Amino acid sequence: ISKGGLRMPALSGIVNKGEIVKLDINSSNDKGHILATGKVKWIKPLNRIAPLDEEMGIEFVDVNPADIDRLIKNSHRPLVI
């Protein structure tokens, strides 16, 4: 995760490059959740056989900057998206 966006695993074919996605991000050790809107900038296959067989890069297009700062501060903790 960064101020500009995030990288995350995904199920193949669930979204396409260029699509707008709504994110509900919950840090495992943080109160509340963060709502954001992002644009899928890239999709790459992962070199493994698993249900989540791709990863994607999402650029934030609408998010509260203070929320992102809070997530980055706690980025060593697992996130649920």
Short mmCIF file of C-alpha atoms in Angstrom, two decimals:
data_model
loop_
_atom_site.label_atom_id
_atom_site.label_comp_id
_atom_site.label_asym_id
_atom_site.label_seq_id
_atom_site.Cartn_x
_atom_site.Cartn_y
_atom_site.Cartn_z
CA ILE A 1 0.00 0.00 0.00
CA SER A 2 1.18 3.53 -0.75
CA LYS A 3 -0.29 7.01 -0.90
CA GLY A 4 -1.10 6.40 -4.58
CA GLY A 5 -2.64 2.95 -4.44
CA LEU A 6 -2.18 -0.68 -3.55
CA ARG A 7 -1.28 -4.08 -4.94
CA MET A 8 -3.46 -7.05 -4.09
CA PRO A 9 -4.13 -10.66 -5.12
CA ALA A 10 -7.22 -11.37 -7.18
CA LEU A 11 -9.25 -14.13 -8.77
CA SER A 12 -8.60 -14.37 -12.49
CA GLY A 13 -11.15 -12.51 -14.60
CA ILE A 14 -12.98 -10.84 -11.71
CA VAL A 15 -12.05 -7.33 -12.93
CA ASN A 16 -10.38 -5.87 -15.99
CA LYS A 17 -7.70 -3.24 -16.45
CA GLY A 18 -9.25 0.23 -16.44
CA GLU A 19 -12.28 -0.68 -14.33
CA ILE A 20 -13.29 1.43 -11.34
CA VAL A 21 -13.57 -0.58 -8.11
CA LYS A 22 -14.90 0.24 -4.65
CA LEU A 23 -12.68 -0.85 -1.78
CA ASP A 24 -13.61 -1.51 1.84
CA ILE A 25 -10.28 -1.82 3.65
CA ASN A 26 -10.05 -3.11 7.21
CA SER A 27 -6.76 -3.31 9.10
CA SER A 28 -6.75 -6.19 11.57
CA ASN A 29 -5.56 -3.96 14.41
CA ASP A 30 -7.23 -0.65 13.52
CA LYS A 31 -10.63 0.66 14.50
CA GLY A 32 -13.11 1.09 11.70
CA HIS A 33 -12.73 0.54 8.01
CA ILE A 34 -11.73 2.74 5.11
CA LEU A 35 -13.82 3.23 2.01
CA ALA A 36 -11.99 4.12 -1.19
CA THR A 37 -12.49 4.12 -4.94
CA GLY A 38 -9.73 3.01 -7.23
CA LYS A 39 -8.90 2.29 -10.86
CA VAL A 40 -7.31 -1.01 -11.91
CA LYS A 41 -4.03 0.05 -13.55
CA TRP A 42 -2.47 -3.36 -14.21
CA ILE A 43 -3.10 -7.08 -13.81
CA LYS A 44 -0.38 -9.78 -13.76
CA PRO A 45 -0.62 -13.55 -13.40
CA LEU A 46 0.94 -15.05 -10.28
CA ASN A 47 3.36 -17.93 -10.77
CA ARG A 48 1.43 -20.37 -8.63
CA ILE A 49 -1.71 -22.44 -8.72
CA ALA A 50 -4.16 -21.00 -6.21
CA PRO A 51 -7.67 -19.56 -6.11
CA LEU A 52 -6.16 -16.06 -6.18
CA ASP A 53 -4.05 -16.48 -9.31
CA GLU A 54 -3.48 -12.86 -10.31
CA GLU A 55 -2.35 -9.67 -8.67
CA MET A 56 -3.50 -6.20 -9.59
CA GLY A 57 -2.37 -2.66 -9.04
CA ILE A 58 -5.10 -0.24 -8.04
CA GLU A 59 -4.64 3.53 -8.15
CA PHE A 60 -6.69 5.47 -5.60
CA VAL A 61 -9.04 7.96 -7.25
CA ASP A 62 -11.16 8.86 -4.21
CA VAL A 63 -9.97 8.30 -0.65
CA ASN A 64 -9.42 10.37 2.45
CA PRO A 65 -5.63 11.08 2.65
CA ALA A 66 -5.70 10.79 6.46
CA ASP A 67 -7.11 7.26 6.13
CA ILE A 68 -4.26 6.26 3.81
CA ASP A 69 -1.69 7.71 6.19
CA ARG A 70 -3.23 5.62 8.97
CA LEU A 71 -3.05 2.46 6.83
CA ILE A 72 0.57 3.08 5.85
CA LYS A 73 1.48 3.61 9.50
CA ASN A 74 -0.06 0.21 10.29
CA SER A 75 1.04 -1.51 7.05
CA HIS A 76 2.93 -4.23 8.93
CA ARG A 77 -0.45 -5.55 10.03
CA PRO A 78 -2.63 -7.69 7.69
CA LEU A 79 -5.34 -5.90 5.69
CA VAL A 80 -8.68 -7.31 4.61
CA ILE A 81 -10.05 -5.86 1.37
#
